One Martini backbone bead per residue (centre of mass of N, CA, C, O) as a GRO file, in nm:
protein
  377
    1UNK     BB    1   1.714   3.136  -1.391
    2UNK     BB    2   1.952   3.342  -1.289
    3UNK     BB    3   1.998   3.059  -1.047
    4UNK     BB    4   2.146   2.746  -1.105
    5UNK     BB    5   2.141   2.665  -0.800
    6UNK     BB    6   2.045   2.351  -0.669
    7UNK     BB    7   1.848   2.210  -0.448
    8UNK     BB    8   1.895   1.838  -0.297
    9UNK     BB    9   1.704   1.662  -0.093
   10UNK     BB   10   1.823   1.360  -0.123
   11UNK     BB   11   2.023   1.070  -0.191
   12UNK     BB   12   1.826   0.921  -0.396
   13UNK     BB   13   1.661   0.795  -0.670
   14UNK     BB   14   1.570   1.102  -0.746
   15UNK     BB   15   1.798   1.297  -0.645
   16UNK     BB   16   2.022   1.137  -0.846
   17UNK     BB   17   1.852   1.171  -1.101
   18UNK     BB   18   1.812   1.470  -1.105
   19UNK     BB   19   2.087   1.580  -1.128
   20UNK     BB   20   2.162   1.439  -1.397
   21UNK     BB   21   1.978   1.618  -1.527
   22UNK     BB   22   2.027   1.852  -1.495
   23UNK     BB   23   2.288   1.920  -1.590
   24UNK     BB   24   2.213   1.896  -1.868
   25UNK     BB   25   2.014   2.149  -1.821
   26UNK     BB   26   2.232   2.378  -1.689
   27UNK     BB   27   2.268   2.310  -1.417
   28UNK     BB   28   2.337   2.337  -1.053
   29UNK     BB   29   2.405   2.062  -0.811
   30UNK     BB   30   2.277   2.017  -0.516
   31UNK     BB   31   2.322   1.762  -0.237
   32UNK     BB   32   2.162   1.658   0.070
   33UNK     BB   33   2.258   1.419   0.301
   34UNK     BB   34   2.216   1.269   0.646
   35UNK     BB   35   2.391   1.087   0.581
   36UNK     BB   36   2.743   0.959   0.539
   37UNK     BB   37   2.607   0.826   0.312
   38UNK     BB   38   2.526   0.623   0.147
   39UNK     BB   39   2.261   0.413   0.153
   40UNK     BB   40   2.215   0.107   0.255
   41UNK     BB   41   2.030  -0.094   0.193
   42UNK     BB   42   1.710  -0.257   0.158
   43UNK     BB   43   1.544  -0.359  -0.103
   44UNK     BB   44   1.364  -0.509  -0.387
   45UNK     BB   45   1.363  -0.339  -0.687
   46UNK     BB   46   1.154  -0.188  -0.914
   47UNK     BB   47   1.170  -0.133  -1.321
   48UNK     BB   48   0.907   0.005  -1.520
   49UNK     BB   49   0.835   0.082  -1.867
   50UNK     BB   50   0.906   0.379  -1.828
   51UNK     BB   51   1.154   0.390  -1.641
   52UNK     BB   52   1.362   0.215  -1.837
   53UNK     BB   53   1.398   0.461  -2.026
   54UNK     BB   54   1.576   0.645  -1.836
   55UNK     BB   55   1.770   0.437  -1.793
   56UNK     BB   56   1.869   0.420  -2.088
   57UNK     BB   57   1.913   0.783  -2.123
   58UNK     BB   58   2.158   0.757  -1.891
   59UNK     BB   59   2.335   0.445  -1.954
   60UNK     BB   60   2.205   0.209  -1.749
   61UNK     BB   61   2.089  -0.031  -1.846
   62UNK     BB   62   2.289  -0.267  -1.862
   63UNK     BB   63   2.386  -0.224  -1.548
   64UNK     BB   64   2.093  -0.314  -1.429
   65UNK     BB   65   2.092  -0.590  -1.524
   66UNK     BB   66   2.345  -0.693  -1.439
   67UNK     BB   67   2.195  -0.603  -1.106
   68UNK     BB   68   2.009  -0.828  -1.107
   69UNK     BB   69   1.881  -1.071  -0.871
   70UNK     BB   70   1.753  -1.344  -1.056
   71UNK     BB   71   1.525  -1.484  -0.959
   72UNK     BB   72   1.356  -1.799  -0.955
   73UNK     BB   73   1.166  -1.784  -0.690
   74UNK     BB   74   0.900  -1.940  -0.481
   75UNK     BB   75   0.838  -2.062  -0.105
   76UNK     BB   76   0.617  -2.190   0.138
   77UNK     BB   77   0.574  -2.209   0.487
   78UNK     BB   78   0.547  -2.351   0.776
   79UNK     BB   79   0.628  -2.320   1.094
   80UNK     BB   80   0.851  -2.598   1.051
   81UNK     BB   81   0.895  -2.562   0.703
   82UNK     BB   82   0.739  -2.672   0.556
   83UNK     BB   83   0.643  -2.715   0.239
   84UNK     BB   84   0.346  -2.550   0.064
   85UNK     BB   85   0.455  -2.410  -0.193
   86UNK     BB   86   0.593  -2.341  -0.540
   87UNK     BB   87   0.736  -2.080  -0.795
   88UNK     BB   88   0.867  -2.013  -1.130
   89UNK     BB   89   0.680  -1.764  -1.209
   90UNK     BB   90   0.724  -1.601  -0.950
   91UNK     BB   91   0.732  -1.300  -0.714
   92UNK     BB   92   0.665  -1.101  -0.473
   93UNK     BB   93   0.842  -0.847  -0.522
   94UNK     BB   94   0.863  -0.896  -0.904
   95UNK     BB   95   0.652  -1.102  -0.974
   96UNK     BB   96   0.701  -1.196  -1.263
   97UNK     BB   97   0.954  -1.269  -1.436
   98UNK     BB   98   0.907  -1.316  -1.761
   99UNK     BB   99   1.019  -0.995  -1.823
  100UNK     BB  100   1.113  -0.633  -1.874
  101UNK     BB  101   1.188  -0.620  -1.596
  102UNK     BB  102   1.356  -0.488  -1.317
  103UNK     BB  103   1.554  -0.625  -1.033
  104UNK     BB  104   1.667  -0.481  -0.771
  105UNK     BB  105   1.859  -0.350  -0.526
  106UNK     BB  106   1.887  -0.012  -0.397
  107UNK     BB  107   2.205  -0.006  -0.358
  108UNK     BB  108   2.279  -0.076  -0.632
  109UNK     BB  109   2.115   0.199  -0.773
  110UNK     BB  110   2.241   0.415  -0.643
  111UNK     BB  111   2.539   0.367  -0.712
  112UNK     BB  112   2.479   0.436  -1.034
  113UNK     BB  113   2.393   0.703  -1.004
  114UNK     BB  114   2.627   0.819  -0.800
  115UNK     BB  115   2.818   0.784  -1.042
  116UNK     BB  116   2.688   0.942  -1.293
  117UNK     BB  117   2.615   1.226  -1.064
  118UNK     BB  118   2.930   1.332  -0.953
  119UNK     BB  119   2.993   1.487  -1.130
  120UNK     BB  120   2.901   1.830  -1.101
  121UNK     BB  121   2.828   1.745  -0.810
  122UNK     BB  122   2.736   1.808  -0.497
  123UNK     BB  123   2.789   1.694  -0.154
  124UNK     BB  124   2.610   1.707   0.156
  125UNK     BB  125   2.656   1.540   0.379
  126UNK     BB  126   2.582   1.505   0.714
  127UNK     BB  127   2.321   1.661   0.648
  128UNK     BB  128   2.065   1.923   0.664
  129UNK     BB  129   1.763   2.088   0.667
  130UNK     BB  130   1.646   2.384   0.889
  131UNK     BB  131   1.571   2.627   0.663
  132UNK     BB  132   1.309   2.792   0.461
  133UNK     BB  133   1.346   3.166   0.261
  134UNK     BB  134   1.132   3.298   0.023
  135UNK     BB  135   1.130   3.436  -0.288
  136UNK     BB  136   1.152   3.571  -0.597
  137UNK     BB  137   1.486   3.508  -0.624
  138UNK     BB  138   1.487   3.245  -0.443
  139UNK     BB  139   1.662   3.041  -0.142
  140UNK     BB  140   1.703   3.039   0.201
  141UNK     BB  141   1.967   2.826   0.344
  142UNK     BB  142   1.947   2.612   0.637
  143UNK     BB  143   2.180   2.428   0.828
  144UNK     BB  144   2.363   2.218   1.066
  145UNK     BB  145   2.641   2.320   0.940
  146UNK     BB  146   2.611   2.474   0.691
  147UNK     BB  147   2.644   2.746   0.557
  148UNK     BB  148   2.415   2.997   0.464
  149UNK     BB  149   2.223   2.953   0.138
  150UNK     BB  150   2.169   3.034  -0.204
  151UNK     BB  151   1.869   2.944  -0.427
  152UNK     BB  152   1.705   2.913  -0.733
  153UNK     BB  153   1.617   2.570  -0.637
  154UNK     BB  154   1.409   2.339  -0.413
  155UNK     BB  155   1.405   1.966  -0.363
  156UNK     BB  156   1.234   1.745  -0.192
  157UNK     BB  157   1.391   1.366  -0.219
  158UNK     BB  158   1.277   1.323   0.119
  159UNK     BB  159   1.084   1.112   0.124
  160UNK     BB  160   0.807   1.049   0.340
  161UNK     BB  161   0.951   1.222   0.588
  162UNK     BB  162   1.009   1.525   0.413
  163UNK     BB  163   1.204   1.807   0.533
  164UNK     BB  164   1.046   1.993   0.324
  165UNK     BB  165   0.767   1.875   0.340
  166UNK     BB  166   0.727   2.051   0.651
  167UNK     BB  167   0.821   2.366   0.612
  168UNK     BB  168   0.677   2.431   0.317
  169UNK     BB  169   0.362   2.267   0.397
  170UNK     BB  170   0.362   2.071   0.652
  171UNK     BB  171   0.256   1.855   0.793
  172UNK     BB  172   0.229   1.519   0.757
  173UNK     BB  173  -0.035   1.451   0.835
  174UNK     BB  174  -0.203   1.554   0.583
  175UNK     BB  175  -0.052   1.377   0.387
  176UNK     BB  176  -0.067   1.094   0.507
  177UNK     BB  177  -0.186   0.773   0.421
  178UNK     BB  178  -0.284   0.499   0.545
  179UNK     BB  179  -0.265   0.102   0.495
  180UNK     BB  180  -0.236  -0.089   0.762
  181UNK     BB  181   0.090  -0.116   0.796
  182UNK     BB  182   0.434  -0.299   0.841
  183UNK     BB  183   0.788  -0.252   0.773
  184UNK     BB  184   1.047  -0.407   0.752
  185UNK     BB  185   1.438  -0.454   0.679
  186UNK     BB  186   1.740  -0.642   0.730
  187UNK     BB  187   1.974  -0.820   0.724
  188UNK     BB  188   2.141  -1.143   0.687
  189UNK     BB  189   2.237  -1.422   0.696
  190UNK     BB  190   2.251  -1.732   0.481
  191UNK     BB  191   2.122  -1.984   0.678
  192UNK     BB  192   1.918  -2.116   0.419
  193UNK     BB  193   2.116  -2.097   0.147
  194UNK     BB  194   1.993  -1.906  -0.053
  195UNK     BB  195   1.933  -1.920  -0.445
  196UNK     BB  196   1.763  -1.697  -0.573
  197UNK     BB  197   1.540  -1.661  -0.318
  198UNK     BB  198   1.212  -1.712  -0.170
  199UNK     BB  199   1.084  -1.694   0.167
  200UNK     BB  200   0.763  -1.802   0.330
  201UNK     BB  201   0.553  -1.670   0.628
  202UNK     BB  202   0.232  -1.732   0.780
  203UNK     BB  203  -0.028  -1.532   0.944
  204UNK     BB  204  -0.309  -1.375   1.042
  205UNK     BB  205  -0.118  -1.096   1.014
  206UNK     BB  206   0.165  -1.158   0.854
  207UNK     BB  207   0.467  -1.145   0.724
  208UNK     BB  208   0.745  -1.391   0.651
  209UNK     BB  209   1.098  -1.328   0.500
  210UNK     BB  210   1.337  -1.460   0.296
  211UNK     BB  211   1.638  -1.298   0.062
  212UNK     BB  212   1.855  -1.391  -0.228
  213UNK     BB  213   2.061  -1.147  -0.431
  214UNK     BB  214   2.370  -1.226  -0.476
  215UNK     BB  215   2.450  -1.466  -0.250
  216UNK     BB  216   2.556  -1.697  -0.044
  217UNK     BB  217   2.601  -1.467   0.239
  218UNK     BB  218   2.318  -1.293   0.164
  219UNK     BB  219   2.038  -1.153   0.313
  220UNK     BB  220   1.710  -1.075   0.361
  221UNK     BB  221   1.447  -0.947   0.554
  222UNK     BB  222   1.096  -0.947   0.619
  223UNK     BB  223   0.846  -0.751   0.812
  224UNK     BB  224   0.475  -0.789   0.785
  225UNK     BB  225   0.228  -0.573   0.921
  226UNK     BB  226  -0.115  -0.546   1.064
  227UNK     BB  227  -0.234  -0.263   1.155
  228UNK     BB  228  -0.287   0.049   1.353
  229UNK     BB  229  -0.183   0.314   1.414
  230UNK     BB  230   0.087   0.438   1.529
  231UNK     BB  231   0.277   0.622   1.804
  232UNK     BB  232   0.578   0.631   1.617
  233UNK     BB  233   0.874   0.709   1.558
  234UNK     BB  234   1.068   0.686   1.251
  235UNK     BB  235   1.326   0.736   1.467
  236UNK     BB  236   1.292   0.464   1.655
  237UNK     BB  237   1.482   0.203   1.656
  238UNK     BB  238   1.432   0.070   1.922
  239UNK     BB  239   1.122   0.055   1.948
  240UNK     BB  240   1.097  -0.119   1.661
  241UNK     BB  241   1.263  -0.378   1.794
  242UNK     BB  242   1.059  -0.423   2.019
  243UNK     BB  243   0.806  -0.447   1.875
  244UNK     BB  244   0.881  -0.675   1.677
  245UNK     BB  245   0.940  -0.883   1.904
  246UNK     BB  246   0.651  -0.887   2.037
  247UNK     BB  247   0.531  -0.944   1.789
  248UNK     BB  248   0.700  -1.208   1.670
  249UNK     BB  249   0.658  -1.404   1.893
  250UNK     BB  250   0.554  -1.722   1.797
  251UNK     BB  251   0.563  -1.719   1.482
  252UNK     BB  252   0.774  -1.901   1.345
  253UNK     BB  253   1.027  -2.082   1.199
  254UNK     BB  254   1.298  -1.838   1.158
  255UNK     BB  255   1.210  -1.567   1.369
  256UNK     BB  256   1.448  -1.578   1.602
  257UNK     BB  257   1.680  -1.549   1.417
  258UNK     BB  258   1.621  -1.280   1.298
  259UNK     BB  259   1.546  -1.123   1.524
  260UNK     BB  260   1.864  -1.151   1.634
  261UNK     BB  261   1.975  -0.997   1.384
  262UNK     BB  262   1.821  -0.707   1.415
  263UNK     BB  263   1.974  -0.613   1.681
  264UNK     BB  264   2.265  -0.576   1.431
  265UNK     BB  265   2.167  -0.425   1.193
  266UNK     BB  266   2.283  -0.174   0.974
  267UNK     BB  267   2.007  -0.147   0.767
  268UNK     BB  268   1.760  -0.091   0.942
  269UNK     BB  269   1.408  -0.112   0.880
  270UNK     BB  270   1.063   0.085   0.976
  271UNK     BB  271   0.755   0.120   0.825
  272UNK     BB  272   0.504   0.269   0.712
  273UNK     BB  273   0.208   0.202   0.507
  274UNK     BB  274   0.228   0.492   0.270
  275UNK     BB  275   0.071   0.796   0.118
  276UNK     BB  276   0.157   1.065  -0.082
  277UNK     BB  277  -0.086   1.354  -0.062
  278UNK     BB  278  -0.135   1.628  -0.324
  279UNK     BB  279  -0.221   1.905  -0.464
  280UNK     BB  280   0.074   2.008  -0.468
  281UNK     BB  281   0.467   2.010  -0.589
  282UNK     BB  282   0.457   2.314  -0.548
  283UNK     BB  283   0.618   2.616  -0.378
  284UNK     BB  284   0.767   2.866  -0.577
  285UNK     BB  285   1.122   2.739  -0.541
  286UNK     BB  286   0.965   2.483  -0.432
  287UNK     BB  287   0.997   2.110  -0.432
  288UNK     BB  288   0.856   1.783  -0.538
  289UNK     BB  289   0.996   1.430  -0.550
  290UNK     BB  290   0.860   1.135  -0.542
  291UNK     BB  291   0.790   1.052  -0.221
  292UNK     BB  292   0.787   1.358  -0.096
  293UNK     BB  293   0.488   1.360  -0.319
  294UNK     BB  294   0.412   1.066  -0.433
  295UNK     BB  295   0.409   0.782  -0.206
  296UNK     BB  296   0.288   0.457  -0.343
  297UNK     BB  297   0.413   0.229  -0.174
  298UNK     BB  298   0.510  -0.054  -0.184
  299UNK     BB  299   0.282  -0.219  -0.250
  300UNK     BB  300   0.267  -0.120  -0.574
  301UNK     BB  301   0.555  -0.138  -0.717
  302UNK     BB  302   0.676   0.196  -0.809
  303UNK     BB  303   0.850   0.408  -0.620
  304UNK     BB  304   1.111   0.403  -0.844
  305UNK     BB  305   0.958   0.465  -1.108
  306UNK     BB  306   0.845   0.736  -1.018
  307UNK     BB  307   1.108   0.869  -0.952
  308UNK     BB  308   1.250   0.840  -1.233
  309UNK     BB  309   1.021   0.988  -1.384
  310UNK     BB  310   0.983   1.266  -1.209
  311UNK     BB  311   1.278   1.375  -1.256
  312UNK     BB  312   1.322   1.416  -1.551
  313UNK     BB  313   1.101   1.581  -1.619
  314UNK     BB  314   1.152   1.818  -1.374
  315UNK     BB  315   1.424   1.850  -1.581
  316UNK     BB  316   1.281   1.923  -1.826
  317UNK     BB  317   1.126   2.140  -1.754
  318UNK     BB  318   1.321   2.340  -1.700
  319UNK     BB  319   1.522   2.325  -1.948
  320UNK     BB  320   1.264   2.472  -2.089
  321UNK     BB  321   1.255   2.656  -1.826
  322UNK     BB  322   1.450   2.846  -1.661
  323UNK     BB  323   1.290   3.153  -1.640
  324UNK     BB  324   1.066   2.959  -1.568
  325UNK     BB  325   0.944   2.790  -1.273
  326UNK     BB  326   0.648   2.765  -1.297
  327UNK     BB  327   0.561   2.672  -1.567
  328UNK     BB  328   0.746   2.405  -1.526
  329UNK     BB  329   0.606   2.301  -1.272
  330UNK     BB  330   0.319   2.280  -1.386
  331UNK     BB  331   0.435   2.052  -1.642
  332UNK     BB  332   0.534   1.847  -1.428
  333UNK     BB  333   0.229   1.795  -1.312
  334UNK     BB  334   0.086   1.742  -1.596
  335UNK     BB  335   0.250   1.500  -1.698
  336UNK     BB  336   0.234   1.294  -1.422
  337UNK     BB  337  -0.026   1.277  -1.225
  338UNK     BB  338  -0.191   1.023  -1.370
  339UNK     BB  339   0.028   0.825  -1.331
  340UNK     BB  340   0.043   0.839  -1.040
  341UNK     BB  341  -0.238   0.754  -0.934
  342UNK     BB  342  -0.197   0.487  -1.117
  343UNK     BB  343   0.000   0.384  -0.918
  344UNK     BB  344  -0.171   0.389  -0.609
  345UNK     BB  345  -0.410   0.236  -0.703
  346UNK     BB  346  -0.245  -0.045  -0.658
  347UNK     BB  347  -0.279  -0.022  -0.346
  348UNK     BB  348  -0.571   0.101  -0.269
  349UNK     BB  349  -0.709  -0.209  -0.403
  350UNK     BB  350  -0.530  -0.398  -0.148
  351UNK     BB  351  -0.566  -0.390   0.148
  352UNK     BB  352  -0.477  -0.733   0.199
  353UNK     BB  353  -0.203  -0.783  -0.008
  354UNK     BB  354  -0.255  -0.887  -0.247
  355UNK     BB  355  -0.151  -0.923  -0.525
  356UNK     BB  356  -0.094  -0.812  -0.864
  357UNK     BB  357  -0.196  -0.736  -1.112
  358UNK     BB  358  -0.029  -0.754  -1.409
  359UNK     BB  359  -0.190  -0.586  -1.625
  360UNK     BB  360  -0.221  -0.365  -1.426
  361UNK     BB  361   0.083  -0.285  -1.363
  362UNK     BB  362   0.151  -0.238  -1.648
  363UNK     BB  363  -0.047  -0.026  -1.763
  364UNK     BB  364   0.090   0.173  -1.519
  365UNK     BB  365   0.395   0.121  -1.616
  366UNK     BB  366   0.286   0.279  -1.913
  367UNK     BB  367   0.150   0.564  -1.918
  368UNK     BB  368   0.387   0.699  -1.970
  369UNK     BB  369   0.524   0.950  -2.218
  370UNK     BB  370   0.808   1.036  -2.280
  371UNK     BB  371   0.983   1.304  -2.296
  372UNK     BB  372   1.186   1.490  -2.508
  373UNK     BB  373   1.472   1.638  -2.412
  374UNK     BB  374   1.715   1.846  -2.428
  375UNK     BB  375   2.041   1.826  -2.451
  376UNK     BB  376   2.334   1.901  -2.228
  377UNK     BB  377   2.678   1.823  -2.219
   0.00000   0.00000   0.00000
């Protein structure tokens, strides 16, 4: 591309994959991103198998491992808080414990990502992408505050609710596709002491838990339900808290608790468990990476994996075909996509939320053999 330069929407783990990987391959990434800053909490996420390697890559696996969770175990209790099973050879969150899998918080992978990645990179918070038009040559790019501007390639990184895909694609409704359920997460006190341990209580369609991996003071909460899909806005976090309070009332356990500490938490998270398929994940001189173009939903435990190994390819195939940007798209889709599909097929086979066999999901863990692609500066 005569235009080295990229925009990604979307500072997310996919989005600052990309950037620092792009750097390498002699482009100039811009990130642009609507919060004021990188976004605190979320879940606890899984790195495995192919992408354990991107991040080896990157000179952060050391980094990684050492602010793993460190999980000890699991277990249930009943409405009264009674134990009624535990285990310490696997946790909900991240599987079998005794494995090379690594978990940790996502805002603790992006803080490390966005260490990596900052310097070279331009950086546009509290800012959205409003508009784009493409020709032959370029990307004309509006956004709500900065003046408009021109790349030779936009990239969307910018999650499931994608405002990328939904300019260049068309609505979301075309790509969600809907897997029976919603989930919560959301920061709370660590009222029950727990120690790099995770706590759960089940309801005939409900999921309440509560897990510490940082220190004593520190816990996350999660409320999982099934329903049928709601018609509720993504960003509507009134209603979200209003629902989750009728929906979990009466739930047993210390649910009034969570409840408590939801309608004060800073990093509260709501959303459908759902997967986006399309059928290519670029149009013309736009791309889609990770969550924006094929989030195979947490479900699956490989949102991440996928994202980082998805980042990789699609800046390594761009730097090997600079000049040809149709191509080296072309290229980022043949080498990942049987890997992306074998990777939400570990949730499409699960509809009822039991756990994933281990088995099944190293081997969709492992199924991409990464290219190596020549590194510059």
């Amino acid at each position: 591309m005569h235009n080295r330069n990229v925009l990604i929407s979307g500072a997310s783990v996919a989005g600052l994959t990309l950037a620092y990987w792009l750097q390498r391959a002699g482009f100039r990434p811009t990130v642009v991103e609507r919060a004021p800053g990188l976004r605190r909490g979320g879940q606890a996420i899984d790195i495995r198998g192919s992408a354990l390697h991107v991040v080896d890559r990157m000179n952060l696996l050391d980094k990684v491992r050492a602010s793993a969770t460190g999980m000890r175990g699991m277990s249930f209790v009943d409405g009264d808080g009674t134990e009624l099973s535990r285990s310490t050879e696997e946790t909900l969150t991240g599987g079998v414990i005794d494995n090379d899998d690594v978990e940790l918080m996502r805002d603790d992978l992006t803080t490390l990502l966005f260490d990596a990645s900052r310097y070279g990179t331009e950086f546009l918070f509290d800012d959205v992408i409003t508009a784009l038009t493409q020709d032959d040559y370029g990307v004309e790019v509006r956004f709500r505050h900065e003046r408009p501007r021109r790349f030779g390639l936009v990239v969307g990184a910018d999650g499931l609710h994608s405002g990328v895909r939904r300019l260049a694609f068309g609505p979301e409704s075309a790509f969600l596709h809907f897997l029976g359920s919603y989930l919560a997460i959301f920061s709370v006190d660590n009222f029950l002491a727990l120690d790099h341990w995770q706590t759960f209580h089940t309801t005939e369609d409900a999921l309440i838990g509560v897990y510490s991996a940082r220190n004593n003071t520190e816990a996350r909460a999660m409320l999982l339900f099934s329903s049928p899909q709601l018609d509720i806005g993504h960003r509507d976090t009134d209603r979200h808290k209003a629902l989750l309070a009728e929906r979990f009332a009466g739930a047993g356990w210390v649910t009034p608790r969570l409840l408590e500490h939801m309608e004060s938490a800073p990093d509260f998270y709501f959303d459908s468990m759902s997967q986006v398929r399309l059928d290519h994940w670029s149009t013309g001189r736009i791309a889609l990476v990770g969550d924006a173009g094929y989030c195979p939903s947490p479900r699956s435990g490989q949102g991440t994996s996928i994202a980082l190994a998805g980042a990789y390819v699609l800046a390594g195939e761009l730097g090997n075909s600079p000049d040809d940007h149709r191509a080296a798209l072309a290229r980022y889709e043949r080498v990942t996509r049987d890997y992306v599909h074998r990777n939400q097929r570990l949730a499409q086979e699960r509809p009822d939320g039991n756990r994933r066999d281990p088995a099944e999901l190293d081997r969709a863990a492992n199924s991409l053999t990464l290219p190596v692609y020549p590194c510059r500066g």
